[in-house]
Amino acid sequence: MTVDRGTRPTRRAVPSTRPPGEGLATADAGGAARPVPAATVARLAVYLRVLTTLLDEGRTVVSSEELAAAAGVNSAKLRKDLSHIGSSGVRGVGYEVSRLTAEVEATLGLTQPHAVALVGVGNLGHALAGYGGFAQRGFPVAALFDVDPALVGTEIGGVEVVHASEIPRVCAERGVTIGVVATPARAAQEVCDHLVAAGVRSILNFAPTVLAVPAGVEVRKVDLAVEMQVLSFHVARRHGSVPAAGPVTGTTAPTAPTPREAVTR
């Protein structure tokens, strides 16, 4: 899809994800900000999913071993992760499920819902828009956008699809805080610019391209093809078809030039 061109916000190209090691920041006992590693932030979201299930089951206490196993990590890593947010269980008992859930939610900024705008309701976008799990986790889809006349005016999950030229107005009216880009690569940057101009500072990008955004705008990129390629690597490694080091089979490594060659080149 393409969108109507308007005045683009001034931006400088920055990486679309945080540098390695960066994450959220929590306050210590003295009120000073303590960084939470990005990998820990990702695992906190997994812990929260497990904790929510335990709450639904009526559980009141969970051991670090059980919580770690359900989240797919070891208990030592779990305890270290939770120490970043000031959570410590009771030795021999474990963690109070409701309290730990509240602490993780507060750290992840989930104490209030985040209105989501999704741009591009083709095959992938339509599936995302119709997924009820977002609203259940505090991310209700508040706005849908596209430029296809066949889609504009239709409804998905009770939300009407609006023309993409209305992004600034609709996002402002509905208090959108998170934007989702599910357009073809050629339209993604323009869509991103419109979202930023509308005041959206958090963007989830499904388009197969890197977005340039101003400082202060957070972009998370989800590239399903890249994830498949990573899985392909692991499949190949299990079958022994990935060389441990050196050139790929069938190729010849370049030889270093002799001193005479190096001078005459």
PDB file of C-alpha atoms in Angstrom:
ATOM      1  CA  MET A   1       0.000   0.000   0.000  1.00  0.00           C
ATOM      2  CA  THR A   2       1.032   3.652  -0.342  1.00  0.00           C
ATOM      3  CA  VAL A   3      -0.227   6.599   1.629  1.00  0.00           C
ATOM      4  CA  ASP A   4      -0.881  10.218   0.807  1.00  0.00           C
ATOM      5  CA  ARG A   5       2.268  12.268   1.131  1.00  0.00           C
ATOM      6  CA  GLY A   6       2.263  15.106   3.612  1.00  0.00           C
ATOM      7  CA  THR A   7       4.791  17.031   5.617  1.00  0.00           C
ATOM      8  CA  ARG A   8       7.248  14.589   7.075  1.00  0.00           C
ATOM      9  CA  PRO A   9       8.701  15.191  10.519  1.00  0.00           C
ATOM     10  CA  THR A  10      12.392  15.985  10.700  1.00  0.00           C
ATOM     11  CA  ARG A  11      14.228  12.845  11.593  1.00  0.00           C
ATOM     12  CA  ARG A  12      17.685  11.421  11.782  1.00  0.00           C
ATOM     13  CA  ALA A  13      18.423   7.822  10.953  1.00  0.00           C
ATOM     14  CA  VAL A  14      18.982   5.779  14.075  1.00  0.00           C
ATOM     15  CA  PRO A  15      18.926   2.016  14.629  1.00  0.00           C
ATOM     16  CA  SER A  16      15.393   0.654  14.790  1.00  0.00           C
ATOM     17  CA  THR A  17      16.141  -1.283  17.955  1.00  0.00           C
ATOM     18  CA  ARG A  18      17.973  -0.508  21.178  1.00  0.00           C
ATOM     19  CA  PRO A  19      21.705  -1.154  21.213  1.00  0.00           C
ATOM     20  CA  PRO A  20      22.669  -4.472  22.837  1.00  0.00           C
ATOM     21  CA  GLY A  21      22.438  -4.323  26.591  1.00  0.00           C
ATOM     22  CA  GLU A  22      19.955  -1.463  26.757  1.00  0.00           C
ATOM     23  CA  GLY A  23      16.508  -1.995  28.154  1.00  0.00           C
ATOM     24  CA  LEU A  24      14.116  -0.449  30.615  1.00  0.00           C
ATOM     25  CA  ALA A  25      15.102   1.467  33.718  1.00  0.00           C
ATOM     26  CA  THR A  26      13.774   0.905  37.215  1.00  0.00           C
ATOM     27  CA  ALA A  27      14.380   2.930  40.341  1.00  0.00           C
ATOM     28  CA  ASP A  28      16.463   1.655  43.222  1.00  0.00           C
ATOM     29  CA  ALA A  29      15.760   2.329  46.880  1.00  0.00           C
ATOM     30  CA  GLY A  30      17.304   5.790  46.579  1.00  0.00           C
ATOM     31  CA  GLY A  31      15.197   6.698  43.554  1.00  0.00           C
ATOM     32  CA  ALA A  32      18.062   6.460  41.053  1.00  0.00           C
ATOM     33  CA  ALA A  33      17.343   4.763  37.733  1.00  0.00           C
ATOM     34  CA  ARG A  34      18.723   1.250  37.330  1.00  0.00           C
ATOM     35  CA  PRO A  35      18.950  -0.163  33.796  1.00  0.00           C
ATOM     36  CA  VAL A  36      17.219  -3.453  33.080  1.00  0.00           C
ATOM     37  CA  PRO A  37      18.964  -5.425  30.295  1.00  0.00           C
ATOM     38  CA  ALA A  38      16.961  -5.860  27.107  1.00  0.00           C
ATOM     39  CA  ALA A  39      17.200  -9.659  27.363  1.00  0.00           C
ATOM     40  CA  THR A  40      15.740  -9.472  30.863  1.00  0.00           C
ATOM     41  CA  VAL A  41      12.879  -7.289  29.615  1.00  0.00           C
ATOM     42  CA  ALA A  42      12.024  -9.920  27.008  1.00  0.00           C
ATOM     43  CA  ARG A  43      12.031 -12.672  29.627  1.00  0.00           C
ATOM     44  CA  LEU A  44       9.887 -10.595  31.998  1.00  0.00           C
ATOM     45  CA  ALA A  45       7.178 -10.648  29.340  1.00  0.00           C
ATOM     46  CA  VAL A  46       7.412 -14.454  29.266  1.00  0.00           C
ATOM     47  CA  TYR A  47       7.256 -14.655  33.065  1.00  0.00           C
ATOM     48  CA  LEU A  48       4.163 -12.459  32.997  1.00  0.00           C
ATOM     49  CA  ARG A  49       2.429 -14.827  30.594  1.00  0.00           C
ATOM     50  CA  VAL A  50       3.106 -17.735  32.947  1.00  0.00           C
ATOM     51  CA  LEU A  51       2.034 -15.744  36.007  1.00  0.00           C
ATOM     52  CA  THR A  52      -1.216 -14.732  34.323  1.00  0.00           C
ATOM     53  CA  THR A  53      -1.986 -18.388  33.667  1.00  0.00           C
ATOM     54  CA  LEU A  54      -1.254 -19.229  37.309  1.00  0.00           C
ATOM     55  CA  LEU A  55      -3.599 -16.460  38.459  1.00  0.00           C
ATOM     56  CA  ASP A  56      -6.332 -17.818  36.198  1.00  0.00           C
ATOM     57  CA  GLU A  57      -5.801 -21.222  37.820  1.00  0.00           C
ATOM     58  CA  GLY A  58      -6.213 -19.725  41.279  1.00  0.00           C
ATOM     59  CA  ARG A  59      -2.591 -20.242  42.308  1.00  0.00           C
ATOM     60  CA  THR A  60      -1.301 -18.005  45.097  1.00  0.00           C
ATOM     61  CA  VAL A  61       2.353 -19.087  45.360  1.00  0.00           C
ATOM     62  CA  VAL A  62       4.890 -20.397  42.846  1.00  0.00           C
ATOM     63  CA  SER A  63       8.451 -21.584  43.389  1.00  0.00           C
ATOM     64  CA  SER A  64      11.310 -20.176  41.348  1.00  0.00           C
ATOM     65  CA  GLU A  65      11.970 -23.654  39.953  1.00  0.00           C
ATOM     66  CA  GLU A  66       8.395 -24.079  38.722  1.00  0.00           C
ATOM     67  CA  LEU A  67       8.186 -20.580  37.272  1.00  0.00           C
ATOM     68  CA  ALA A  68      11.560 -20.963  35.570  1.00  0.00           C
ATOM     69  CA  ALA A  69      10.634 -24.334  34.060  1.00  0.00           C
ATOM     70  CA  ALA A  70       7.353 -22.967  32.703  1.00  0.00           C
ATOM     71  CA  ALA A  71       9.216 -20.012  31.175  1.00  0.00           C
ATOM     72  CA  GLY A  72      11.961 -22.173  29.682  1.00  0.00           C
ATOM     73  CA  VAL A  73      14.889 -20.782  31.696  1.00  0.00           C
ATOM     74  CA  ASN A  74      16.899 -21.985  34.682  1.00  0.00           C
ATOM     75  CA  SER A  75      15.979 -20.836  38.162  1.00  0.00           C
ATOM     76  CA  ALA A  76      19.242 -18.930  38.689  1.00  0.00           C
ATOM     77  CA  LYS A  77      18.570 -16.773  35.639  1.00  0.00           C
ATOM     78  CA  LEU A  78      14.989 -16.180  36.744  1.00  0.00           C
ATOM     79  CA  ARG A  79      16.077 -15.029  40.196  1.00  0.00           C
ATOM     80  CA  LYS A  80      18.641 -12.689  38.665  1.00  0.00           C
ATOM     81  CA  ASP A  81      16.035 -11.259  36.283  1.00  0.00           C
ATOM     82  CA  LEU A  82      13.591 -10.630  39.107  1.00  0.00           C
ATOM     83  CA  SER A  83      16.292  -9.001  41.207  1.00  0.00           C
ATOM     84  CA  HIS A  84      16.435  -6.236  38.594  1.00  0.00           C
ATOM     85  CA  ILE A  85      12.907  -5.207  39.554  1.00  0.00           C
ATOM     86  CA  GLY A  86      13.418  -5.679  43.283  1.00  0.00           C
ATOM     87  CA  SER A  87      11.478  -8.927  43.586  1.00  0.00           C
ATOM     88  CA  SER A  88      12.706 -11.648  45.899  1.00  0.00           C
ATOM     89  CA  GLY A  89      10.845 -14.745  46.921  1.00  0.00           C
ATOM     90  CA  VAL A  90      10.637 -16.352  50.328  1.00  0.00           C
ATOM     91  CA  ARG A  91      13.187 -19.119  50.797  1.00  0.00           C
ATOM     92  CA  GLY A  92      11.471 -22.499  50.837  1.00  0.00           C
ATOM     93  CA  VAL A  93       8.150 -20.961  49.768  1.00  0.00           C
ATOM     94  CA  GLY A  94       8.562 -19.042  46.524  1.00  0.00           C
ATOM     95  CA  TYR A  95       6.865 -15.975  45.102  1.00  0.00           C
ATOM     96  CA  GLU A  96       3.404 -14.605  45.805  1.00  0.00           C
ATOM     97  CA  VAL A  97       1.801 -14.837  42.368  1.00  0.00           C
ATOM     98  CA  SER A  98      -0.435 -11.764  42.563  1.00  0.00           C
ATOM     99  CA  ARG A  99       2.305  -9.523  43.947  1.00  0.00           C
ATOM    100  CA  LEU A 100       4.923 -10.663  41.449  1.00  0.00           C
ATOM    101  CA  THR A 101       2.435 -10.216  38.614  1.00  0.00           C
ATOM    102  CA  ALA A 102       1.788  -6.632  39.701  1.00  0.00           C
ATOM    103  CA  GLU A 103       5.522  -5.901  39.957  1.00  0.00           C
ATOM    104  CA  VAL A 104       6.253  -7.262  36.490  1.00  0.00           C
ATOM    105  CA  GLU A 105       3.283  -5.396  35.009  1.00  0.00           C
ATOM    106  CA  ALA A 106       4.477  -2.145  36.582  1.00  0.00           C
ATOM    107  CA  THR A 107       7.993  -2.657  35.220  1.00  0.00           C
ATOM    108  CA  LEU A 108       6.649  -3.310  31.718  1.00  0.00           C
ATOM    109  CA  GLY A 109       4.387  -0.266  31.875  1.00  0.00           C
ATOM    110  CA  LEU A 110       1.197  -2.305  31.824  1.00  0.00           C
ATOM    111  CA  THR A 111      -0.650  -0.571  34.642  1.00  0.00           C
ATOM    112  CA  GLN A 112      -2.906   1.027  32.036  1.00  0.00           C
ATOM    113  CA  PRO A 113      -3.997  -0.074  28.527  1.00  0.00           C
ATOM    114  CA  HIS A 114      -2.089   1.084  25.441  1.00  0.00           C
ATOM    115  CA  ALA A 115      -4.265   1.995  22.461  1.00  0.00           C
ATOM    116  CA  VAL A 116      -2.851   0.430  19.291  1.00  0.00           C
ATOM    117  CA  ALA A 117      -3.115   1.639  15.697  1.00  0.00           C
ATOM    118  CA  LEU A 118      -2.481  -0.901  12.934  1.00  0.00           C
ATOM    119  CA  VAL A 119      -1.610   0.326   9.444  1.00  0.00           C
ATOM    120  CA  GLY A 120      -2.036  -2.097   6.563  1.00  0.00           C
ATOM    121  CA  VAL A 121      -4.854  -4.629   6.857  1.00  0.00           C
ATOM    122  CA  GLY A 122      -3.836  -7.047   4.126  1.00  0.00           C
ATOM    123  CA  ASN A 123      -3.341 -10.714   4.924  1.00  0.00           C
ATOM    124  CA  LEU A 124      -0.961 -10.237   7.865  1.00  0.00           C
ATOM    125  CA  GLY A 125      -2.571  -7.044   9.107  1.00  0.00           C
ATOM    126  CA  HIS A 126      -6.046  -8.568   8.991  1.00  0.00           C
ATOM    127  CA  ALA A 127      -4.866 -11.509  11.083  1.00  0.00           C
ATOM    128  CA  LEU A 128      -3.223  -9.195  13.615  1.00  0.00           C
ATOM    129  CA  ALA A 129      -6.298  -6.986  13.815  1.00  0.00           C
ATOM    130  CA  GLY A 130      -8.530  -9.961  14.506  1.00  0.00           C
ATOM    131  CA  TYR A 131      -6.361 -11.427  17.260  1.00  0.00           C
ATOM    132  CA  GLY A 132      -8.160 -11.013  20.569  1.00  0.00           C
ATOM    133  CA  GLY A 133      -5.099 -11.712  22.684  1.00  0.00           C
ATOM    134  CA  PHE A 134      -3.804  -8.153  22.306  1.00  0.00           C
ATOM    135  CA  ALA A 135      -6.772  -6.623  24.107  1.00  0.00           C
ATOM    136  CA  GLN A 136      -6.620  -9.286  26.810  1.00  0.00           C
ATOM    137  CA  ARG A 137      -3.039  -8.257  27.566  1.00  0.00           C
ATOM    138  CA  GLY A 138      -3.743  -4.543  27.655  1.00  0.00           C
ATOM    139  CA  PHE A 139      -3.213  -3.620  24.004  1.00  0.00           C
ATOM    140  CA  PRO A 140      -6.645  -2.973  22.463  1.00  0.00           C
ATOM    141  CA  VAL A 141      -6.654  -2.188  18.745  1.00  0.00           C
ATOM    142  CA  ALA A 142      -8.148   1.298  18.636  1.00  0.00           C
ATOM    143  CA  ALA A 143      -7.603   2.180  14.971  1.00  0.00           C
ATOM    144  CA  LEU A 144      -7.098   0.431  11.633  1.00  0.00           C
ATOM    145  CA  PHE A 145      -5.778   2.103   8.480  1.00  0.00           C
ATOM    146  CA  ASP A 146      -5.357   1.238   4.813  1.00  0.00           C
ATOM    147  CA  VAL A 147      -5.621   2.925   1.407  1.00  0.00           C
ATOM    148  CA  ASP A 148      -7.379   0.132  -0.481  1.00  0.00           C
ATOM    149  CA  PRO A 149     -10.913   1.366  -1.313  1.00  0.00           C
ATOM    150  CA  ALA A 150     -12.143  -2.213  -0.932  1.00  0.00           C
ATOM    151  CA  LEU A 151     -10.970  -2.248   2.696  1.00  0.00           C
ATOM    152  CA  VAL A 152     -11.661   1.311   3.855  1.00  0.00           C
ATOM    153  CA  GLY A 153     -15.023   1.392   5.612  1.00  0.00           C
ATOM    154  CA  THR A 154     -15.056  -2.306   6.471  1.00  0.00           C
ATOM    155  CA  GLU A 155     -14.803  -3.551  10.054  1.00  0.00           C
ATOM    156  CA  ILE A 156     -12.429  -6.008  11.685  1.00  0.00           C
ATOM    157  CA  GLY A 157     -13.132  -6.999  15.254  1.00  0.00           C
ATOM    158  CA  GLY A 158     -15.596  -4.140  15.588  1.00  0.00           C
ATOM    159  CA  VAL A 159     -13.069  -1.488  14.489  1.00  0.00           C
ATOM    160  CA  GLU A 160     -13.653   0.372  11.223  1.00  0.00           C
ATOM    161  CA  VAL A 161     -10.822   0.608   8.699  1.00  0.00           C
ATOM    162  CA  VAL A 162     -10.040   4.278   8.020  1.00  0.00           C
ATOM    163  CA  HIS A 163      -8.054   5.755   5.126  1.00  0.00           C
ATOM    164  CA  ALA A 164      -4.367   6.131   5.978  1.00  0.00           C
ATOM    165  CA  SER A 165      -4.503   9.861   5.293  1.00  0.00           C
ATOM    166  CA  GLU A 166      -6.471  10.132   8.552  1.00  0.00           C
ATOM    167  CA  ILE A 167      -3.650   8.738  10.718  1.00  0.00           C
ATOM    168  CA  PRO A 168      -2.776  12.034  12.480  1.00  0.00           C
ATOM    169  CA  ARG A 169      -6.357  12.951  13.333  1.00  0.00           C
ATOM    170  CA  VAL A 170      -7.580   9.503  14.373  1.00  0.00           C
ATOM    171  CA  CYS A 171      -4.488   8.647  16.419  1.00  0.00           C
ATOM    172  CA  ALA A 172      -4.790  11.920  18.324  1.00  0.00           C
ATOM    173  CA  GLU A 173      -8.512  11.465  18.957  1.00  0.00           C
ATOM    174  CA  ARG A 174      -8.136   7.876  20.177  1.00  0.00           C
ATOM    175  CA  GLY A 175      -5.010   8.357  22.259  1.00  0.00           C
ATOM    176  CA  VAL A 176      -2.895   5.884  20.310  1.00  0.00           C
ATOM    177  CA  THR A 177       0.447   5.124  21.978  1.00  0.00           C
ATOM    178  CA  ILE A 178       1.654   2.168  19.883  1.00  0.00           C
ATOM    179  CA  GLY A 179       1.671   1.873  16.102  1.00  0.00           C
ATOM    180  CA  VAL A 180       1.947  -1.367  14.133  1.00  0.00           C
ATOM    181  CA  VAL A 181       3.252  -1.219  10.561  1.00  0.00           C
ATOM    182  CA  ALA A 182       2.081  -4.172   8.451  1.00  0.00           C
ATOM    183  CA  THR A 183       2.512  -2.678   4.984  1.00  0.00           C
ATOM    184  CA  PRO A 184       4.757  -3.608   2.059  1.00  0.00           C
ATOM    185  CA  ALA A 185       8.317  -2.324   2.428  1.00  0.00           C
ATOM    186  CA  ARG A 186       7.851   0.493  -0.083  1.00  0.00           C
ATOM    187  CA  ALA A 187       5.161   2.156   2.053  1.00  0.00           C
ATOM    188  CA  ALA A 188       6.548   1.466   5.519  1.00  0.00           C
ATOM    189  CA  GLN A 189       8.754   4.547   5.950  1.00  0.00           C
ATOM    190  CA  GLU A 190       5.996   6.918   4.898  1.00  0.00           C
ATOM    191  CA  VAL A 191       3.561   5.234   7.271  1.00  0.00           C
ATOM    192  CA  CYS A 192       6.128   5.453  10.054  1.00  0.00           C
ATOM    193  CA  ASP A 193       6.557   9.179   9.399  1.00  0.00           C
ATOM    194  CA  HIS A 194       2.806   9.745   9.672  1.00  0.00           C
ATOM    195  CA  LEU A 195       2.645   7.812  12.949  1.00  0.00           C
ATOM    196  CA  VAL A 196       5.535   9.811  14.396  1.00  0.00           C
ATOM    197  CA  ALA A 197       3.898  13.047  13.261  1.00  0.00           C
ATOM    198  CA  ALA A 198       0.763  11.910  15.106  1.00  0.00           C
ATOM    199  CA  GLY A 199       2.751  11.639  18.340  1.00  0.00           C
ATOM    200  CA  VAL A 200       3.216   7.863  18.359  1.00  0.00           C
ATOM    201  CA  ARG A 201       6.537   7.039  19.997  1.00  0.00           C
ATOM    202  CA  SER A 202       6.449   3.221  19.994  1.00  0.00           C
ATOM    203  CA  ILE A 203       6.252   1.291  16.719  1.00  0.00           C
ATOM    204  CA  LEU A 204       6.154  -2.431  15.946  1.00  0.00           C
ATOM    205  CA  ASN A 205       7.415  -2.974  12.412  1.00  0.00           C
ATOM    206  CA  PHE A 206       6.427  -6.073  10.421  1.00  0.00           C
ATOM    207  CA  ALA A 207       7.554  -4.597   7.092  1.00  0.00           C
ATOM    208  CA  PRO A 208      10.757  -6.104   5.648  1.00  0.00           C
ATOM    209  CA  THR A 209      12.723  -2.868   5.865  1.00  0.00           C
ATOM    210  CA  VAL A 210      14.597  -0.778   8.414  1.00  0.00           C
ATOM    211  CA  LEU A 211      12.797   2.379   9.513  1.00  0.00           C
ATOM    212  CA  ALA A 212      14.525   5.703  10.179  1.00  0.00           C
ATOM    213  CA  VAL A 213      13.022   7.500  13.164  1.00  0.00           C
ATOM    214  CA  PRO A 214      13.833  10.544  15.305  1.00  0.00           C
ATOM    215  CA  ALA A 215      15.522  10.190  18.664  1.00  0.00           C
ATOM    216  CA  GLY A 216      13.002   9.233  21.314  1.00  0.00           C
ATOM    217  CA  VAL A 217      11.006   6.892  19.073  1.00  0.00           C
ATOM    218  CA  GLU A 218      11.298   3.173  19.842  1.00  0.00           C
ATOM    219  CA  VAL A 219      10.970   0.675  16.982  1.00  0.00           C
ATOM    220  CA  ARG A 220      10.803  -3.089  17.371  1.00  0.00           C
ATOM    221  CA  LYS A 221      11.258  -5.045  14.151  1.00  0.00           C
ATOM    222  CA  VAL A 222       9.597  -8.397  13.546  1.00  0.00           C
ATOM    223  CA  ASP A 223      10.876 -10.100  10.386  1.00  0.00           C
ATOM    224  CA  LEU A 224       9.353 -13.551  10.031  1.00  0.00           C
ATOM    225  CA  ALA A 225      11.630 -14.453   7.114  1.00  0.00           C
ATOM    226  CA  VAL A 226      14.704 -13.694   9.224  1.00  0.00           C
ATOM    227  CA  GLU A 227      13.363 -15.895  12.014  1.00  0.00           C
ATOM    228  CA  MET A 228      12.877 -18.704   9.480  1.00  0.00           C
ATOM    229  CA  GLN A 229      16.464 -18.271   8.303  1.00  0.00           C
ATOM    230  CA  VAL A 230      17.718 -18.523  11.882  1.00  0.00           C
ATOM    231  CA  LEU A 231      15.741 -21.744  12.307  1.00  0.00           C
ATOM    232  CA  SER A 232      17.184 -22.994   9.017  1.00  0.00           C
ATOM    233  CA  PHE A 233      20.679 -22.455  10.414  1.00  0.00           C
ATOM    234  CA  HIS A 234      19.886 -24.576  13.470  1.00  0.00           C
ATOM    235  CA  VAL A 235      18.349 -27.320  11.305  1.00  0.00           C
ATOM    236  CA  ALA A 236      21.436 -27.359   9.088  1.00  0.00           C
ATOM    237  CA  ARG A 237      23.754 -27.426  12.096  1.00  0.00           C
ATOM    238  CA  ARG A 238      21.916 -30.416  13.578  1.00  0.00           C
ATOM    239  CA  HIS A 239      22.427 -32.250  10.282  1.00  0.00           C
ATOM    240  CA  GLY A 240      26.106 -31.331  10.163  1.00  0.00           C
ATOM    241  CA  SER A 241      25.880 -29.251   6.987  1.00  0.00           C
ATOM    242  CA  VAL A 242      27.132 -26.001   8.533  1.00  0.00           C
ATOM    243  CA  PRO A 243      30.943 -25.709   8.594  1.00  0.00           C
ATOM    244  CA  ALA A 244      32.390 -24.888  12.001  1.00  0.00           C
ATOM    245  CA  ALA A 245      34.853 -22.432  10.468  1.00  0.00           C
ATOM    246  CA  GLY A 246      36.606 -21.622   7.242  1.00  0.00           C
ATOM    247  CA  PRO A 247      35.236 -21.297   3.703  1.00  0.00           C
ATOM    248  CA  VAL A 248      32.109 -23.068   2.526  1.00  0.00           C
ATOM    249  CA  THR A 249      32.746 -26.466   0.938  1.00  0.00           C
ATOM    250  CA  GLY A 250      33.575 -26.098  -2.735  1.00  0.00           C
ATOM    251  CA  THR A 251      35.198 -22.671  -2.432  1.00  0.00           C
ATOM    252  CA  THR A 252      38.839 -21.770  -2.155  1.00  0.00           C
ATOM    253  CA  ALA A 253      40.055 -19.388   0.491  1.00  0.00           C
ATOM    254  CA  PRO A 254      42.074 -16.458  -0.911  1.00  0.00           C
ATOM    255  CA  THR A 255      45.803 -16.754  -0.330  1.00  0.00           C
ATOM    256  CA  ALA A 256      47.774 -13.981   1.280  1.00  0.00           C
ATOM    257  CA  PRO A 257      49.917 -12.017  -1.216  1.00  0.00           C
ATOM    258  CA  THR A 258      53.669 -12.393  -1.130  1.00  0.00           C
ATOM    259  CA  PRO A 259      55.634  -9.306  -0.065  1.00  0.00           C
ATOM    260  CA  ARG A 260      56.487  -8.619  -3.721  1.00  0.00           C
ATOM    261  CA  GLU A 261      52.845  -8.939  -4.801  1.00  0.00           C
ATOM    262  CA  ALA A 262      51.731  -6.660  -1.981  1.00  0.00           C
ATOM    263  CA  VAL A 263      54.100  -3.952  -3.202  1.00  0.00           C
ATOM    264  CA  THR A 264      53.220  -4.212  -6.883  1.00  0.00           C
ATOM    265  CA  ARG A 265      49.418  -4.334  -6.433  1.00  0.00           C
TER     266      ARG A 265
END
